[in-house]
PDB file of C-alpha atoms in Angstrom:
ATOM      1  CA  MET A 346      58.074  86.613  81.691  1.00 43.00           C
ATOM      2  CA  SER A 347      61.440  86.510  83.225  1.00 57.00           C
ATOM      3  CA  HIS A 348      63.005  85.619  86.511  1.00 87.00           C
ATOM      4  CA  PHE A 349      65.182  88.828  86.919  1.00 96.00           C
ATOM      5  CA  ILE A 350      65.089  92.458  87.375  1.00 96.00           C
ATOM      6  CA  TYR A 351      66.301  94.322  84.065  1.00 97.00           C
ATOM      7  CA  HIS A 352      68.743  97.717  84.550  1.00 97.00           C
ATOM      8  CA  ASP A 353      69.459  99.704  81.685  1.00 98.00           C
ATOM      9  CA  LEU A 354      72.625 101.512  83.044  1.00 97.00           C
ATOM     10  CA  GLY A 355      72.933 103.442  79.813  1.00 97.00           C
ATOM     11  CA  ARG A 356      76.707 104.749  79.142  1.00 96.00           C
ATOM     12  CA  ILE A 357      78.682 104.497  82.529  1.00 95.00           C
ATOM     13  CA  GLU A 358      82.309 104.563  84.010  1.00 93.00           C
ATOM     14  CA  TYR A 359      83.209 100.984  84.313  1.00 92.00           C
ATOM     15  CA  GLU A 360      83.789 101.529  88.144  1.00 92.00           C
ATOM     16  CA  LYS A 361      80.674 102.586  88.967  1.00 95.00           C
ATOM     17  CA  ALA A 362      79.110  99.832  86.823  1.00 95.00           C
ATOM     18  CA  LEU A 363      81.478  97.279  88.505  1.00 94.00           C
ATOM     19  CA  GLU A 364      80.309  98.607  92.116  1.00 96.00           C
ATOM     20  CA  ARG A 365      76.708  98.225  90.938  1.00 97.00           C
ATOM     21  CA  GLN A 366      76.881  94.582  89.824  1.00 96.00           C
ATOM     22  CA  THR A 367      79.223  93.984  92.998  1.00 96.00           C
ATOM     23  CA  VAL A 368      76.292  94.876  95.444  1.00 97.00           C
ATOM     24  CA  ALA A 369      74.047  93.078  93.391  1.00 97.00           C
ATOM     25  CA  PHE A 370      76.429  89.844  93.695  1.00 97.00           C
ATOM     26  CA  ASN A 371      76.756  90.431  97.200  1.00 97.00           C
ATOM     27  CA  ALA A 372      73.272  90.928  98.154  1.00 97.00           C
ATOM     28  CA  LEU A 373      72.367  87.429  96.283  1.00 96.00           C
ATOM     29  CA  LEU A 374      74.799  85.392  97.735  1.00 96.00           C
ATOM     30  CA  GLU A 375      73.739  86.608 101.375  1.00 97.00           C
ATOM     31  CA  ALA A 376      70.442  85.313 100.431  1.00 95.00           C
ATOM     32  CA  LYS A 377      71.465  82.524  99.219  1.00 94.00           C
ATOM     33  CA  ALA A 378      73.534  81.804 102.533  1.00 94.00           C
ATOM     34  CA  GLN A 379      70.510  82.745 104.413  1.00 95.00           C
ATOM     35  CA  GLY A 380      68.243  80.474 102.487  1.00 92.00           C
ATOM     36  CA  ARG A 381      65.869  83.343 101.106  1.00 91.00           C
ATOM     37  CA  THR A 382      64.901  84.103  97.459  1.00 89.00           C
ATOM     38  CA  GLY A 383      67.485  86.870  96.419  1.00 93.00           C
ATOM     39  CA  GLU A 384      66.921  89.305  93.460  1.00 95.00           C
ATOM     40  CA  ASN A 385      68.530  88.219  89.968  1.00 97.00           C
ATOM     41  CA  ARG A 386      69.615  91.057  87.972  1.00 98.00           C
ATOM     42  CA  LEU A 387      70.634  91.817  84.363  1.00 98.00           C
ATOM     43  CA  PHE A 388      72.466  94.895  83.761  1.00 98.00           C
ATOM     44  CA  PHE A 389      73.189  96.327  80.289  1.00 98.00           C
ATOM     45  CA  CYS A 390      75.218  99.301  79.979  1.00 98.00           C
ATOM     46  CA  GLU A 391      78.132 100.895  77.519  1.00 97.00           C
ATOM     47  CA  HIS A 392      81.210 101.555  79.001  1.00 96.00           C
ATOM     48  CA  GLN A 393      83.899 104.735  78.665  1.00 93.00           C
ATOM     49  CA  PRO A 394      86.972 103.333  76.595  1.00 92.00           C
ATOM     50  CA  VAL A 395      88.457 100.552  79.012  1.00 91.00           C
ATOM     51  CA  LEU A 396      90.543  98.136  78.759  1.00 90.00           C
ATOM     52  CA  THR A 397      90.236  94.873  81.588  1.00 87.00           C
ATOM     53  CA  ILE A 398      92.261  91.654  81.909  1.00 85.00           C
ATOM     54  CA  GLY A 399      91.083  88.736  84.093  1.00 80.00           C
ATOM     55  CA  LYS A 400      92.496  86.845  86.369  1.00 78.00           C
ATOM     56  CA  SER A 401      94.175  84.481  84.184  1.00 74.00           C
ATOM     57  CA  GLY A 402      95.614  87.070  81.660  1.00 74.00           C
ATOM     58  CA  LYS A 403      98.682  88.336  81.049  1.00 78.00           C
ATOM     59  CA  ASP A 404     100.234  92.134  80.888  1.00 79.00           C
ATOM     60  CA  THR A 405     102.187  90.893  77.284  1.00 81.00           C
ATOM     61  CA  ASN A 406      98.736  91.112  75.907  1.00 78.00           C
ATOM     62  CA  LEU A 407      98.509  94.770  75.973  1.00 84.00           C
ATOM     63  CA  LEU A 408     100.466  96.102  73.170  1.00 83.00           C
ATOM     64  CA  ILE A 409     101.103  99.692  74.287  1.00 84.00           C
ATOM     65  CA  PRO A 410     102.757 101.016  77.306  1.00 85.00           C
ATOM     66  CA  LYS A 411     100.242 101.796  80.353  1.00 82.00           C
ATOM     67  CA  GLU A 412     101.059 105.552  80.236  1.00 84.00           C
ATOM     68  CA  LEU A 413      99.503 105.814  76.540  1.00 84.00           C
ATOM     69  CA  LEU A 414      96.496 104.684  77.972  1.00 87.00           C
ATOM     70  CA  VAL A 415      96.259 107.760  80.087  1.00 83.00           C
ATOM     71  CA  GLN A 416      97.158 109.720  77.433  1.00 86.00           C
ATOM     72  CA  ARG A 417      94.739 108.407  75.258  1.00 87.00           C
ATOM     73  CA  GLY A 418      91.405 108.647  77.928  1.00 88.00           C
ATOM     74  CA  ILE A 419      91.386 104.785  78.385  1.00 89.00           C
ATOM     75  CA  SER A 420      91.107 103.202  81.697  1.00 89.00           C
ATOM     76  CA  PHE A 421      92.704  99.819  82.630  1.00 88.00           C
ATOM     77  CA  TYR A 422      91.482  97.336  85.316  1.00 83.00           C
ATOM     78  CA  HIS A 423      92.687  94.033  86.782  1.00 83.00           C
ATOM     79  CA  ILE A 424      89.670  92.421  87.444  1.00 81.00           C
ATOM     80  CA  ASN A 425      88.427  89.009  89.000  1.00 78.00           C
ATOM     81  CA  ARG A 426      86.561  87.458  85.955  1.00 78.00           C
ATOM     82  CA  GLY A 427      87.702  84.376  83.793  1.00 70.00           C
ATOM     83  CA  GLY A 428      89.413  85.227  80.463  1.00 72.00           C
ATOM     84  CA  ASP A 429      92.139  87.543  79.564  1.00 77.00           C
ATOM     85  CA  ILE A 430      92.280  91.099  77.679  1.00 82.00           C
ATOM     86  CA  THR A 431      89.326  92.973  76.238  1.00 84.00           C
ATOM     87  CA  TYR A 432      88.014  96.259  75.273  1.00 90.00           C
ATOM     88  CA  HIS A 433      84.811  97.870  76.299  1.00 93.00           C
ATOM     89  CA  GLY A 434      83.660 101.350  75.025  1.00 95.00           C
ATOM     90  CA  PRO A 435      80.813 102.960  73.412  1.00 96.00           C
ATOM     91  CA  GLY A 436      78.662 101.133  70.697  1.00 97.00           C
ATOM     92  CA  GLN A 437      79.084  97.932  72.914  1.00 98.00           C
ATOM     93  CA  ILE A 438      76.307  96.165  74.494  1.00 98.00           C
ATOM     94  CA  THR A 439      78.014  95.073  77.780  1.00 97.00           C
ATOM     95  CA  GLY A 440      76.118  92.628  79.834  1.00 98.00           C
ATOM     96  CA  TYR A 441      76.234  91.847  83.393  1.00 97.00           C
ATOM     97  CA  PRO A 442      73.980  88.857  84.681  1.00 98.00           C
ATOM     98  CA  VAL A 443      74.170  88.488  88.391  1.00 98.00           C
ATOM     99  CA  PHE A 444      72.110  85.398  88.568  1.00 98.00           C
ATOM    100  CA  ASP A 445      71.651  82.434  91.006  1.00 96.00           C
ATOM    101  CA  LEU A 446      72.418  79.759  88.446  1.00 97.00           C
ATOM    102  CA  ASP A 447      70.378  77.296  91.009  1.00 95.00           C
ATOM    103  CA  THR A 448      67.198  79.383  89.655  1.00 94.00           C
ATOM    104  CA  TRP A 449      67.471  77.702  86.210  1.00 96.00           C
ATOM    105  CA  LYS A 450      69.321  74.674  87.691  1.00 96.00           C
ATOM    106  CA  LEU A 451      72.367  75.133  85.418  1.00 97.00           C
ATOM    107  CA  GLY A 452      76.189  74.526  86.081  1.00 97.00           C
ATOM    108  CA  LEU A 453      78.639  77.129  84.707  1.00 96.00           C
ATOM    109  CA  LYS A 454      79.404  75.509  81.730  1.00 96.00           C
ATOM    110  CA  GLN A 455      75.849  75.330  80.971  1.00 97.00           C
ATOM    111  CA  TYR A 456      75.127  78.718  81.999  1.00 98.00           C
ATOM    112  CA  ILE A 457      78.036  79.922  79.537  1.00 96.00           C
ATOM    113  CA  ASP A 458      76.758  77.998  76.904  1.00 97.00           C
ATOM    114  CA  ARG A 459      73.294  79.623  77.232  1.00 98.00           C
ATOM    115  CA  LEU A 460      74.809  83.142  76.892  1.00 98.00           C
ATOM    116  CA  GLU A 461      76.931  81.966  73.789  1.00 98.00           C
ATOM    117  CA  GLU A 462      73.418  80.286  72.533  1.00 98.00           C
ATOM    118  CA  THR A 463      71.386  83.656  73.353  1.00 98.00           C
ATOM    119  CA  ILE A 464      74.195  85.952  71.348  1.00 98.00           C
ATOM    120  CA  ILE A 465      73.907  83.089  68.427  1.00 98.00           C
ATOM    121  CA  ARG A 466      70.074  83.566  68.615  1.00 98.00           C
ATOM    122  CA  PHE A 467      70.301  87.583  68.606  1.00 98.00           C
ATOM    123  CA  LEU A 468      72.810  87.536  65.615  1.00 98.00           C
ATOM    124  CA  ALA A 469      70.429  85.451  63.597  1.00 98.00           C
ATOM    125  CA  ILE A 470      67.514  88.004  64.005  1.00 98.00           C
ATOM    126  CA  TYR A 471      70.205  89.936  61.395  1.00 98.00           C
ATOM    127  CA  GLY A 472      71.188  87.221  59.112  1.00 98.00           C
ATOM    128  CA  ILE A 473      74.305  86.235  60.616  1.00 98.00           C
ATOM    129  CA  LYS A 474      75.501  83.272  61.557  1.00 98.00           C
ATOM    130  CA  GLY A 475      77.376  83.173  64.869  1.00 98.00           C
ATOM    131  CA  GLU A 476      79.462  80.122  66.086  1.00 97.00           C
ATOM    132  CA  ARG A 477      81.499  78.672  68.889  1.00 95.00           C
ATOM    133  CA  LEU A 478      84.831  77.986  68.678  1.00 92.00           C
ATOM    134  CA  ALA A 479      86.497  75.123  70.948  1.00 88.00           C
ATOM    135  CA  GLY A 480      88.616  75.969  73.743  1.00 85.00           C
ATOM    136  CA  ALA A 481      87.846  79.592  73.053  1.00 86.00           C
ATOM    137  CA  THR A 482      85.074  81.007  75.457  1.00 89.00           C
ATOM    138  CA  GLY A 483      82.376  83.466  72.833  1.00 94.00           C
ATOM    139  CA  VAL A 484      80.836  83.964  69.958  1.00 97.00           C
ATOM    140  CA  TRP A 485      82.465  84.016  66.445  1.00 96.00           C
ATOM    141  CA  ILE A 486      81.694  84.170  62.717  1.00 97.00           C
ATOM    142  CA  ASP A 487      83.893  81.981  60.065  1.00 95.00           C
ATOM    143  CA  PRO A 488      85.643  80.319  63.261  1.00 93.00           C
ATOM    144  CA  GLY A 489      87.069  77.483  60.944  1.00 89.00           C
ATOM    145  CA  VAL A 490      88.093  79.647  58.129  1.00 89.00           C
ATOM    146  CA  PRO A 491      91.905  80.349  58.604  1.00 81.00           C
ATOM    147  CA  ARG A 492      92.755  84.103  58.766  1.00 85.00           C
ATOM    148  CA  LYS A 493      88.853  85.001  58.511  1.00 91.00           C
ATOM    149  CA  ALA A 494      87.672  83.467  62.221  1.00 91.00           C
ATOM    150  CA  ARG A 495      86.612  86.881  64.054  1.00 94.00           C
ATOM    151  CA  LYS A 496      85.180  87.351  67.526  1.00 94.00           C
ATOM    152  CA  ILE A 497      81.893  89.419  67.848  1.00 97.00           C
ATOM    153  CA  CYS A 498      80.966  88.588  71.327  1.00 96.00           C
ATOM    154  CA  ALA A 499      83.653  88.176  74.528  1.00 92.00           C
ATOM    155  CA  ILE A 500      82.443  86.195  77.301  1.00 93.00           C
ATOM    156  CA  GLY A 501      84.129  86.193  80.747  1.00 90.00           C
ATOM    157  CA  VAL A 502      82.683  85.212  84.014  1.00 93.00           C
ATOM    158  CA  LYS A 503      82.979  85.208  87.835  1.00 92.00           C
ATOM    159  CA  SER A 504      81.086  82.588  89.854  1.00 95.00           C
ATOM    160  CA  SER A 505      80.780  81.709  93.643  1.00 94.00           C
ATOM    161  CA  ARG A 506      78.043  79.399  95.010  1.00 95.00           C
ATOM    162  CA  PHE A 507      76.664  79.224  91.241  1.00 96.00           C
ATOM    163  CA  VAL A 508      76.333  83.059  91.591  1.00 97.00           C
ATOM    164  CA  THR A 509      77.763  85.051  88.784  1.00 97.00           C
ATOM    165  CA  MET A 510      78.726  88.425  87.749  1.00 95.00           C
ATOM    166  CA  HIS A 511      80.554  89.979  84.605  1.00 94.00           C
ATOM    167  CA  GLY A 512      79.304  88.883  81.597  1.00 95.00           C
ATOM    168  CA  PHE A 513      79.673  89.409  78.046  1.00 96.00           C
ATOM    169  CA  ALA A 514      80.451  92.407  75.587  1.00 95.00           C
ATOM    170  CA  LEU A 515      78.954  92.212  72.173  1.00 98.00           C
ATOM    171  CA  ASN A 516      79.931  94.614  69.442  1.00 98.00           C
ATOM    172  CA  ILE A 517      77.041  96.510  68.046  1.00 98.00           C
ATOM    173  CA  ASN A 518      78.443  99.712  66.540  1.00 98.00           C
ATOM    174  CA  THR A 519      82.036  99.241  68.175  1.00 96.00           C
ATOM    175  CA  ASP A 520      85.449 101.412  66.952  1.00 94.00           C
ATOM    176  CA  LEU A 521      87.175  98.516  66.390  1.00 94.00           C
ATOM    177  CA  ASP A 522      90.411 100.355  65.952  1.00 90.00           C
ATOM    178  CA  TYR A 523      90.911  99.992  69.871  1.00 90.00           C
ATOM    179  CA  PHE A 524      91.348  96.129  69.779  1.00 87.00           C
ATOM    180  CA  SER A 525      94.844  96.979  68.027  1.00 86.00           C
ATOM    181  CA  LEU A 526      96.401  97.829  71.189  1.00 85.00           C
ATOM    182  CA  ILE A 527      95.811  94.471  72.486  1.00 79.00           C
ATOM    183  CA  ASN A 528      95.809  90.628  71.745  1.00 73.00           C
ATOM    184  CA  PRO A 529      91.874  90.595  72.408  1.00 57.00           C
ATOM    185  CA  CYS A 530      91.082  87.789  74.823  1.00 53.00           C
ATOM    186  CA  GLY A 531      94.904  86.470  74.313  1.00 51.00           C
ATOM    187  CA  PHE A 532      94.559  85.731  70.404  1.00 58.00           C
ATOM    188  CA  LYS A 533      97.122  86.817  68.268  1.00 59.00           C
ATOM    189  CA  ASP A 534      95.846  85.057  65.053  1.00 63.00           C
ATOM    190  CA  LYS A 535      92.226  86.218  64.936  1.00 72.00           C
ATOM    191  CA  GLY A 536      90.260  89.068  64.095  1.00 86.00           C
ATOM    192  CA  VAL A 537      87.305  90.955  65.719  1.00 93.00           C
ATOM    193  CA  THR A 538      84.265  92.508  64.384  1.00 96.00           C
ATOM    194  CA  SER A 539      81.318  93.891  65.188  1.00 97.00           C
ATOM    195  CA  LEU A 540      77.140  93.936  63.840  1.00 98.00           C
ATOM    196  CA  GLU A 541      77.772  97.205  62.498  1.00 98.00           C
ATOM    197  CA  LYS A 542      80.943  95.893  60.142  1.00 97.00           C
ATOM    198  CA  GLU A 543      79.415  92.664  59.082  1.00 98.00           C
ATOM    199  CA  MET A 544      75.851  94.502  58.235  1.00 98.00           C
ATOM    200  CA  GLY A 545      77.962  97.419  55.930  1.00 98.00           C
ATOM    201  CA  MET A 546      76.034 100.204  58.028  1.00 98.00           C
ATOM    202  CA  GLU A 547      75.506 101.357  61.391  1.00 98.00           C
ATOM    203  CA  GLN A 548      73.092  99.815  63.274  1.00 98.00           C
ATOM    204  CA  ASP A 549      70.116 101.095  65.628  1.00 98.00           C
ATOM    205  CA  PHE A 550      71.577 100.446  69.036  1.00 98.00           C
ATOM    206  CA  GLU A 551      68.361 100.705  71.067  1.00 98.00           C
ATOM    207  CA  GLU A 552      66.592  98.593  69.124  1.00 98.00           C
ATOM    208  CA  ALA A 553      69.559  95.830  69.426  1.00 98.00           C
ATOM    209  CA  LYS A 554      69.444  96.347  73.041  1.00 98.00           C
ATOM    210  CA  ALA A 555      65.501  95.806  73.086  1.00 98.00           C
ATOM    211  CA  ARG A 556      66.149  92.347  71.043  1.00 98.00           C
ATOM    212  CA  LEU A 557      69.079  91.406  73.185  1.00 98.00           C
ATOM    213  CA  HIS A 558      67.004  92.005  76.448  1.00 98.00           C
ATOM    214  CA  SER A 559      63.819  90.162  75.057  1.00 97.00           C
ATOM    215  CA  LEU A 560      65.730  86.979  74.247  1.00 98.00           C
ATOM    216  CA  PHE A 561      67.149  87.202  77.812  1.00 97.00           C
ATOM    217  CA  THR A 562      63.713  86.718  78.871  1.00 96.00           C
ATOM    218  CA  GLU A 563      63.323  83.953  76.259  1.00 96.00           C
ATOM    219  CA  MET A 564      66.452  82.010  77.527  1.00 97.00           C
ATOM    220  CA  PHE A 565      66.125  82.469  81.294  1.00 96.00           C
ATOM    221  CA  PRO A 566      62.469  82.527  81.943  1.00 93.00           C
ATOM    222  CA  GLU A 567      60.645  82.332  85.043  1.00 84.00           C
TER     223      GLU A 567
END
């Protein structure tokens, strides 16, 4: 059993998904303020190509003029999560846990650690060793190997009164060419990868979502 309601939003425009999680976030905050138990929710989705940049991000990490983004059909948003610039698009599981961390007696740092651990366990199903990199939130492969370190999952979270929104972006069958338009998460010397690239073939996306959802029910139990 899990202590959250799961929503698979399918492929959805970034702005519409942001609206859905914002409504859930505000409802959870309001319930908490009134001493009621609100609904924790986990949203999974794919986005149309979009770049988002967190509140501490730098526009200089966007490597092409914004006008060219429009020509290429890529949206661009400044948002209120932590972290720098990242890409979302088809073939990527973008996850938005709208959780009251008090449900599991977690602090924010513990929560991010648990998110990373969930992704690490997911990758282990495929025989891939996901790891952490000190000072760089997310999940990496070969983080300690110069010129080989590559990120497979970005994490950026907003928290208010221990209620969270935003979350993670896990590359499954993601078109990695889009990452050449940015310094991913602000890094100039590290690469990005996907499950498809690591496994050498396209992966079953629905199966990947089901496996990840199952892990969330284990890592954030009732």
